[in-house]
XYZ file of C-alpha atoms in Angstrom:
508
model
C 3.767 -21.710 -9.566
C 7.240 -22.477 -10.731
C 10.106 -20.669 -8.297
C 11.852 -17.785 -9.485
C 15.677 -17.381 -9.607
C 15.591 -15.512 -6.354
C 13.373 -18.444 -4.433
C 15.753 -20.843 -5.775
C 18.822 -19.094 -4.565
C 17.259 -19.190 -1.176
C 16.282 -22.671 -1.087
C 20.233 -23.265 -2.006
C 21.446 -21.494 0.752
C 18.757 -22.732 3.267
C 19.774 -26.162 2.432
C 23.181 -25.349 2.733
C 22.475 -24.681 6.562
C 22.996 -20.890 6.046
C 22.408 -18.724 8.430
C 19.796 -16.375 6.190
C 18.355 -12.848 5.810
C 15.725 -12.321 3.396
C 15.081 -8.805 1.981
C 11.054 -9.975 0.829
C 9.395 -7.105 -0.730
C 6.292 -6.170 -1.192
C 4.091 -8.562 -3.119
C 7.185 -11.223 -3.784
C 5.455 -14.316 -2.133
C 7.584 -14.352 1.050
C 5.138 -16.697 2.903
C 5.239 -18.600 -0.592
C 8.933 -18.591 0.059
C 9.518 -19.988 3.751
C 7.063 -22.902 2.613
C 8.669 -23.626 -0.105
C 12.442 -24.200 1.773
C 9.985 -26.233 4.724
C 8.760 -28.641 2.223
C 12.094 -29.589 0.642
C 13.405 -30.903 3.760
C 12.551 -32.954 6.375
C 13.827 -31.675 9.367
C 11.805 -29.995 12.757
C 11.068 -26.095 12.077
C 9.236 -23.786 13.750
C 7.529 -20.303 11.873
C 7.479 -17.831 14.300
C 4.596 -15.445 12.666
C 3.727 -11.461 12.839
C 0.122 -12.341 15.127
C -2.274 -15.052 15.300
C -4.015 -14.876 11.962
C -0.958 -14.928 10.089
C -0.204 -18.545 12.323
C -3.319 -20.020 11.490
C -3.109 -19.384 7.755
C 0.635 -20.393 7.718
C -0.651 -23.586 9.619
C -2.252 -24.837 6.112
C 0.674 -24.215 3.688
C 3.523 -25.592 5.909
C 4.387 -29.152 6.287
C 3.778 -30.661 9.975
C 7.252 -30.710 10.073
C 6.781 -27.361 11.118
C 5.188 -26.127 13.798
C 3.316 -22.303 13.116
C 3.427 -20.240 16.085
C 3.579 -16.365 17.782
C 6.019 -15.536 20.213
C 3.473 -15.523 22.761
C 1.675 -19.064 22.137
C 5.387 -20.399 22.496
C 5.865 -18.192 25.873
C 2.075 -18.947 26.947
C 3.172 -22.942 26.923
C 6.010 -22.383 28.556
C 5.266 -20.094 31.226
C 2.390 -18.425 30.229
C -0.024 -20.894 31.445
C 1.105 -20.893 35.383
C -0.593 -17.017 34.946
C -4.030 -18.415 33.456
C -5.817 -17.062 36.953
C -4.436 -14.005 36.617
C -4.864 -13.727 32.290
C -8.677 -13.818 32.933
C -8.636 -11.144 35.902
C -10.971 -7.950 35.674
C -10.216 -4.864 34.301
C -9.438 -1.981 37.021
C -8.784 1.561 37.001
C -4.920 2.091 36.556
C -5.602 4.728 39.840
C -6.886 1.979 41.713
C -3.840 -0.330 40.678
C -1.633 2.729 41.492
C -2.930 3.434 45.086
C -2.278 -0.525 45.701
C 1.314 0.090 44.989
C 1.857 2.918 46.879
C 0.906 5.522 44.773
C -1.475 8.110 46.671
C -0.829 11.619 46.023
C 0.335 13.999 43.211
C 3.761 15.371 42.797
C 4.577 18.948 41.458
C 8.057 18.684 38.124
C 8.591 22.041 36.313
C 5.409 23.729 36.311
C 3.268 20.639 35.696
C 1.237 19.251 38.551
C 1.459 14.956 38.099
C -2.237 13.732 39.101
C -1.607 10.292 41.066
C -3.723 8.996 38.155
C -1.286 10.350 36.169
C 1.617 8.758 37.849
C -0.256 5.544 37.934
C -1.040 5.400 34.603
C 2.643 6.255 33.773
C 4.274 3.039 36.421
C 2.269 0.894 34.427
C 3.493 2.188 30.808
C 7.023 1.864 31.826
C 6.737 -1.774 33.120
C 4.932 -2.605 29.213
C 7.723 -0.721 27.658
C 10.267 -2.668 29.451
C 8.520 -5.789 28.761
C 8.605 -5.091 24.672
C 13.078 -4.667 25.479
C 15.601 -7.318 26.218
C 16.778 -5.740 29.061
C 17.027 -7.666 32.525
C 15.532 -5.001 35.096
C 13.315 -1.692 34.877
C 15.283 1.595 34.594
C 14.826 4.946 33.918
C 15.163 4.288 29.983
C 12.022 2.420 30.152
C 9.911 5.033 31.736
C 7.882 7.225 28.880
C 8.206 10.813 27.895
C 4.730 12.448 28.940
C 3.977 15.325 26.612
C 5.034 18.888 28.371
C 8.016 17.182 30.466
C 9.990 16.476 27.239
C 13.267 18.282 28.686
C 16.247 15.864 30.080
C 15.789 17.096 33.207
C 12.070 17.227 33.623
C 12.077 13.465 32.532
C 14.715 12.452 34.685
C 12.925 13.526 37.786
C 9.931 11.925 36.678
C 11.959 8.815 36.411
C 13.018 8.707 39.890
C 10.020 8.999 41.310
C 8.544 6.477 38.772
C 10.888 3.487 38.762
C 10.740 2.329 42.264
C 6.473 2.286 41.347
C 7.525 0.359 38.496
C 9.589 -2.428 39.985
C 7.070 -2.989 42.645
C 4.956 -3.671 39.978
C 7.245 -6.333 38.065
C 7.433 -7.748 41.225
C 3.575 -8.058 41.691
C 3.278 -9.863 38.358
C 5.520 -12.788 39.299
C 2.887 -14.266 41.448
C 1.169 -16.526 39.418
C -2.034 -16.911 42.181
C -2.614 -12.866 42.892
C -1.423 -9.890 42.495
C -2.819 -5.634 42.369
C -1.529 -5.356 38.454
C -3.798 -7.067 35.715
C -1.565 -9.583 34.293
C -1.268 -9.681 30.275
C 0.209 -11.676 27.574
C 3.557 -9.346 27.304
C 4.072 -9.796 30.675
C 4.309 -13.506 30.469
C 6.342 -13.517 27.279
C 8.473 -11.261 29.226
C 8.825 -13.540 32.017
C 9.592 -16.087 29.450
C 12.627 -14.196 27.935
C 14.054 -14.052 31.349
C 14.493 -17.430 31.637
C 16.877 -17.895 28.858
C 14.690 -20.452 26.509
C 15.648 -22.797 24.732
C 13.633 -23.639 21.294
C 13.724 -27.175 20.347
C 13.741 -27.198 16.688
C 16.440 -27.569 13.684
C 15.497 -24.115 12.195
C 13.804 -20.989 12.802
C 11.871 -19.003 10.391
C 11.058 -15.285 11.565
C 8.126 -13.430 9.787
C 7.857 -9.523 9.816
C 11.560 -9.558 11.073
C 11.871 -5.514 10.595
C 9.031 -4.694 13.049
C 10.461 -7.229 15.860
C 10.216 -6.196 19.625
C 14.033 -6.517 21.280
C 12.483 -8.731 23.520
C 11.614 -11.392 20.465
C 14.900 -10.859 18.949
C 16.780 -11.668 21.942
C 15.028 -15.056 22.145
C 15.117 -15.624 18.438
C 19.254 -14.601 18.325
C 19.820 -16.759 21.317
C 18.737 -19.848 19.256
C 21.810 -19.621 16.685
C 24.102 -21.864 18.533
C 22.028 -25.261 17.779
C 19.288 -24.108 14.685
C 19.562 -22.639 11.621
C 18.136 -19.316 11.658
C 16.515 -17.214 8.549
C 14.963 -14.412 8.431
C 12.430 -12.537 6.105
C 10.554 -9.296 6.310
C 10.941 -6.031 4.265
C 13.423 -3.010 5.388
C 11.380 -0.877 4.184
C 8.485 -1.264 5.855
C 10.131 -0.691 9.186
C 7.108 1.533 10.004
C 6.928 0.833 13.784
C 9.737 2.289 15.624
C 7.930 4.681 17.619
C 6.809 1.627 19.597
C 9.821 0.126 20.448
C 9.955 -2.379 17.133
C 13.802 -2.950 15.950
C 14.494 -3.795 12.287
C 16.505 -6.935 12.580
C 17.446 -7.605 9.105
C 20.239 -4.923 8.475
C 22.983 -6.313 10.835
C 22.040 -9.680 11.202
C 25.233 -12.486 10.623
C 24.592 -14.433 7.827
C 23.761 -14.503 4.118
C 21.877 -11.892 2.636
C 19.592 -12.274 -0.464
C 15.835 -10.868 -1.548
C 13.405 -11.264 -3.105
C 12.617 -8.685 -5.668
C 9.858 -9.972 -8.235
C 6.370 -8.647 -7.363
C 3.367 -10.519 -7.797
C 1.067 -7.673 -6.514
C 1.447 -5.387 -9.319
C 2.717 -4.651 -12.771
C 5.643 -2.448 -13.913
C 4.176 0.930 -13.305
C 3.394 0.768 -10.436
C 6.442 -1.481 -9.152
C 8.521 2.045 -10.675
C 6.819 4.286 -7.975
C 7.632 1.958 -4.966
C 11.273 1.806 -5.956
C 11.153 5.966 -6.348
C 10.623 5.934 -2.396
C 12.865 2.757 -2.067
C 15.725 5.138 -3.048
C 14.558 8.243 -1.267
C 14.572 5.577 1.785
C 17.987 4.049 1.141
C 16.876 0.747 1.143
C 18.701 -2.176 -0.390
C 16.351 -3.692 -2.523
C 14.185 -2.369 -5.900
C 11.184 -4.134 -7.151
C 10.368 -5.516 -10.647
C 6.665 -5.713 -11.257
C 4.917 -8.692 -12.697
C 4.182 -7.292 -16.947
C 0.814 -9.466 -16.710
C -0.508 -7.673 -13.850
C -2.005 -4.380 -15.484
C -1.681 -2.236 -12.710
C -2.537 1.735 -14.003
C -1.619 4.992 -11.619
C -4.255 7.572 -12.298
C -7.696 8.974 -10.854
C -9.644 6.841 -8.571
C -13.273 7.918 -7.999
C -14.660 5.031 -6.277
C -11.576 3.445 -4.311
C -11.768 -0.026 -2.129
C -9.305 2.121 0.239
C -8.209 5.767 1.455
C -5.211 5.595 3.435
C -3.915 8.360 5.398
C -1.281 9.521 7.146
C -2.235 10.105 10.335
C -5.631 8.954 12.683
C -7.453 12.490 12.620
C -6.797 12.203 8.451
C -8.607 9.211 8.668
C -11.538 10.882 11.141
C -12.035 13.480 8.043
C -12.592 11.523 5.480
C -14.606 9.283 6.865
C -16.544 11.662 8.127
C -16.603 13.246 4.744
C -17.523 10.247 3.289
C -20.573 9.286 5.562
C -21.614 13.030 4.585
C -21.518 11.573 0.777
C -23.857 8.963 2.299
C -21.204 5.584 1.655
C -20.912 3.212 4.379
C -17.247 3.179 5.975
C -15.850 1.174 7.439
C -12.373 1.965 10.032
C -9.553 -0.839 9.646
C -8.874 -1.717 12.953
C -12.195 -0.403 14.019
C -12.920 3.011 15.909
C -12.222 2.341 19.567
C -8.838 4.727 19.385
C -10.281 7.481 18.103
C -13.552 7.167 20.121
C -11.090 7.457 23.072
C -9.394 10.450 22.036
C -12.514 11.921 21.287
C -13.615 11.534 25.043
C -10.410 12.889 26.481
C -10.835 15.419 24.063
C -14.316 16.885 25.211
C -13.332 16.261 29.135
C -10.620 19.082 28.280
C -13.128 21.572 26.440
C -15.221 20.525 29.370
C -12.588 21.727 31.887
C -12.099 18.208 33.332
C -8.407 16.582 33.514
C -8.056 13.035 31.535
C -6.028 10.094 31.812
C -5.551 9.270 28.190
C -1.838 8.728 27.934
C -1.256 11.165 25.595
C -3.449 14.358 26.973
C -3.104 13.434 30.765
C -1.016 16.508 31.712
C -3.079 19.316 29.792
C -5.811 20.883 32.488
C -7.458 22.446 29.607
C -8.133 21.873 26.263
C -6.483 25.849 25.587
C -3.182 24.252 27.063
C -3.322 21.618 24.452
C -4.235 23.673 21.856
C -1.152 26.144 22.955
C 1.544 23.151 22.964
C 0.369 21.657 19.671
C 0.544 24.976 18.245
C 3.863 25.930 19.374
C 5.822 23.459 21.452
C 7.813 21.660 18.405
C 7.043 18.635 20.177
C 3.553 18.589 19.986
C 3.152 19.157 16.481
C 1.967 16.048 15.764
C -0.928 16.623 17.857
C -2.107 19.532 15.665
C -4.234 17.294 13.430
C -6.335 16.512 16.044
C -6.749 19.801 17.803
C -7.563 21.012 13.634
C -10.067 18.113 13.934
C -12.079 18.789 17.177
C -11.636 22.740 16.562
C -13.430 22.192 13.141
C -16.024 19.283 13.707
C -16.416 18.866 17.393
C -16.301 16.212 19.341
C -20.123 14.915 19.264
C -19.662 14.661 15.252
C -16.386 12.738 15.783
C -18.378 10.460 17.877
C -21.485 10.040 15.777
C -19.279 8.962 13.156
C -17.592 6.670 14.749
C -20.565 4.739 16.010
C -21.551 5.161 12.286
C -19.339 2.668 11.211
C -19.435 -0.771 9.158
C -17.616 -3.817 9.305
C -15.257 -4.101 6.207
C -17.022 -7.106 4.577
C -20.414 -4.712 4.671
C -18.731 -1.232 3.910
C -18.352 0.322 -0.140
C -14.910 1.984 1.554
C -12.623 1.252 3.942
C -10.300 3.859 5.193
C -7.048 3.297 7.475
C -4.083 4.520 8.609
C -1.073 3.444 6.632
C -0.151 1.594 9.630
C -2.844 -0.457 9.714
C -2.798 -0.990 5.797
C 0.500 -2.472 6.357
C 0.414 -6.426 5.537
C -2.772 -5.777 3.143
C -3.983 -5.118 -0.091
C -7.308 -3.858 -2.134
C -7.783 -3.697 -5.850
C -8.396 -0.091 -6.106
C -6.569 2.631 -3.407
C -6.267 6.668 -3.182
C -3.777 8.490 -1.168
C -5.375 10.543 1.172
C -4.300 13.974 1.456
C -2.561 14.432 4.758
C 0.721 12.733 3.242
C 2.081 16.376 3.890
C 5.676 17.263 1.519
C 8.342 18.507 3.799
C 8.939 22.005 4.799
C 11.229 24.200 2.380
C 14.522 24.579 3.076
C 16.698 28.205 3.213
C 18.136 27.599 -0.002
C 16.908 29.208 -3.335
C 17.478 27.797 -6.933
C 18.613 29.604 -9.857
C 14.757 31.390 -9.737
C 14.893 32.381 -6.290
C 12.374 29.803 -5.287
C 12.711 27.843 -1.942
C 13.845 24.270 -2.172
C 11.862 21.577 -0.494
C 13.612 20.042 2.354
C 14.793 16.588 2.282
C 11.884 13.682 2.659
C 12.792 11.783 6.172
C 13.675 8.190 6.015
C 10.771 7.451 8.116
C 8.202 9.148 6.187
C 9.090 7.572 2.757
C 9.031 4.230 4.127
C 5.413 4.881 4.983
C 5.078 6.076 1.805
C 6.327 3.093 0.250
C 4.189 0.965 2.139
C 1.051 3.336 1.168
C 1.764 3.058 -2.434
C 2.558 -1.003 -2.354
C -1.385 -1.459 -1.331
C -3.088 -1.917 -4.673
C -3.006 -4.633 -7.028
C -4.900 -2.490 -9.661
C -5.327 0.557 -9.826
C -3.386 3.898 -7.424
C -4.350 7.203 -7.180
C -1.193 8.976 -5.714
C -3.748 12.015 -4.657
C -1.947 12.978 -1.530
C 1.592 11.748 -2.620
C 1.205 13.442 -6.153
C 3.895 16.078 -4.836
C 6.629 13.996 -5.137
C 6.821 14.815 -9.072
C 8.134 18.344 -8.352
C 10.342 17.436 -5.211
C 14.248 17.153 -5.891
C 14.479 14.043 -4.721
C 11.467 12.515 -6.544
C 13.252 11.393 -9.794
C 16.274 9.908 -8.183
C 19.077 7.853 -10.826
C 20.520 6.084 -8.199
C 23.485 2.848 -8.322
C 21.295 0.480 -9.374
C 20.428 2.441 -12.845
C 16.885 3.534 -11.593
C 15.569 6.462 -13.348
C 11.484 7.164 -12.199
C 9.674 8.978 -14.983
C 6.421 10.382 -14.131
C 3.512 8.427 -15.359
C 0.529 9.513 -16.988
C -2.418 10.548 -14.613
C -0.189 11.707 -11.701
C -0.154 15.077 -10.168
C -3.405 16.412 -10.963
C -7.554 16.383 -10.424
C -7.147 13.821 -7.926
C -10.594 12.715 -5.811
C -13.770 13.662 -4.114
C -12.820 13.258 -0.444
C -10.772 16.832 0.607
């Protein structure tokens, strides 16, 4: 395939030894990209990639000049490897790892009684979130909000009692022979980071760069002074903040350029992306490809549902094993089977240690805090789901599922749809339009609130699935929204194309 403008103006400024950012979006050959700037020159590289199965593929389109790794296989030979004892230790109740640190008896913040399971559970959370940070030593910062102790206060005494837990552990896991804490792969790339490395290599290529843990960036930043560095990912799918993931791209120093031209899909289609582009304020708008006849309409039979949230997901493919298809659950089941369980101990009257239900006694707490505590709305999907099906059903399903290559349907969280694609998708219908505002137009109707930043990213990333053929189903509200036919700087205008906003699917 011959290179576009835009891959030639980045193989210009990558062989002028530029420092690079590259805005990739989605469908514009990105991996097609960095090999194409590693094969026109012939000095040491390495590709640092998203996961392992993105390393292995990148393995057989980069030249050997380049070596394809994670950030872990890189940490694993450098450090990682003194730990192998340790890697392949058995599991062990986090209660059990807890007493072994000191950990024996509950504590009493606010009106919420801490289990020691609880508190267990929690010193082990905060040393994984300080091992996804560049920061040298465990603080309070690092320690996680449990639901119900949300207030400043209520956290910060959990904090003190947690973070002296929490460095005991970090101290356990520099023992390379033994230790009370199961030792895992963040903890030695952690370990790693602390040491200051030094990557031997003429230039660094970082994939997904706008979902990159602190702790990767540090190591990757720390690199400028004797390689070239460029970056690629996609602003706009920054979809993984609530995990501690950093976009990178925004303020890095260096030149910025994109990539634009979609290979994915045609014009139609490449018009509703850049509609929640602009509601998202990101700098780049997409061009489809006019030989890729990509159509937006009514989907009856889709490859893929993606929803919004993991309980969408539960009901329809529970709805769809009632329409007798086989299903199958990207990323498999095991998540929701586990929130299932913690849900029926709790209707069972029995306390849980799933991180987030441990401090509910009963399953009439939960339902109470997700109904009015603002910040356990997000849990309301799930109560709606157990209240409605039950928790046996949710079960049953789940152990009714097939493995993709064997399933007529796969269904998946956005999040989990993020870095794929399937000929045919639908929308699912818990992509929920915002709340109306206090404000009335000239008709004395309510006006929708804004659409978060966060929210049209994910739709953005829903929509950019499908190579061809979309059913916006559960997005279809955007057409009537304020902001959903944006003219913005860059002479965008979305018009509304035929099939959308009405007698969408078979799965509600």
């Amino acid at each position: 395939m011959n290179p576009t403008d835009e891959q030639i103006a980045a193989a210009d400024a990558f062989h002028a030894g530029n420092h690079l950012a590259l805005q990739a979006g989605a469908g514009t050959g990105k991996t097609s990209t960095l090999a194409l700037l590693a094969h026109t020159t012939k000095r040491r590289g390495r590709y640092l990639a998203y996961n392992r199965a993105i390393a292995q593929d990148a393995t057989t389109r980069f030249p050997r000049t380049v070596q394809c790794k994670t950030a872990h296989a890189l940490a694993y030979a450098a450090a990682g490897h003194r730990y192998t004892h340790r890697l392949n230790a058995p599991r062990r109740p986090a209660w059990q790892t807890g007493q072994a640190l000191g950990i024996t008896k509950a504590i009493r913040i606010g009106d919420r009684e801490i289990s020691q399971k609880a508190l267990s559970n929690t010193a082990l959370r905060t040393v994984a979130h300080f091992c996804h940070t560049a920061d040298d030593t465990i603080t309070r910062r690092h320690v996680p909000r449990l639901r119900g102790l949300e207030d400043h206060k209520l956290h910060a005494e959990l904090a003190a009692h947690i973070v002296p837990f929490a460095r005991k552990a970090w101290t356990d896991l520099q023992h390379p022979d033994d230790g009370c804490v199961r030792f895992d792969h963040d903890h030695y790339l952690k370990i790693w980071a602390l040491t200051q490395p030094h990557i031997d290599a003429d230039f660094l290529l970082l994939d997904e760069a706008q979902d990159t843990n602190p702790v990767v960036e540090q190591i990757f930043l720390a690199q400028r002074n004797h390689a070239q560095l460029v970056l690629v990912g996609d602003s706009a799918q920054a979809i993984y903040q609530w995990r501690g993931a950093k976009d990178v791209m925004t303020g890095f120093d260096g030149t910025h350029l994109a990539l634009s031209q979609s290979f994915r899909f045609g014009p139609d289609l490449a018009q509703e992306a850049n509609r929640w582009l602009h509601i998202a304020g990101a700098p780049i708008r997409l061009t489809g490809t006019p030989t890729v006849p990509t159509e937006l309409g009514p989907v009856t039979c889709p490859d893929a549902v993606l929803c919004r949230t993991n309980a969408g997901a539960m009901t329809h493919v529970m709805a769809l094993m009632t329409g007798g298809h086989r299903v199958a659950l990207a990323g498999g089941g095991e998540g929701l089977r586990t929130l299932a369980l913690a849900a029926r101990d709790l209707k069972e009257g029995r306390r849980t240690t799933h991180p987030e239900l441990l401090l509910f006694p009963t399953w009439g707490e939960l339902q109470d805090y997700a109904a009015h505590d603002p910040a356990g709305r997000d849990l309301q999907p799930l109560v709606d789901l157990v209240d409605k099906h039950g928790t046996d059903s949710i079960l049953n399903a789940v152990a009714g599922l097939v493995l993709e290559q064997h399933a007529e349907v796969t269904v998946s969280t956005t999040h989990k749809a993020k870095g794929r694609e399937w000929a045919t998708v639908r929308i699912a219908d818990d992509f929920t339009p915002p709340k109306d505002s206090d404000q009335k137009d000239d008709n004395g109707r309510a006006i929708p609130g804004p659409i978060d930043d966060g929210e049209a990213r994910l739709a953005y990333v829903a929509v950019t699935r499908t190579r061809q053929r979309l059913d916006m189903d559960g997005l279809s509200w955007i057409v009537h929204h304020p902001d959903g036919n944006p003219t913005d700087g860059h002479g965008f205008c979305v018009s509304v194309p035929n099939g959308v906003g009405g007698g969408f699917g078979a799965t509600k």
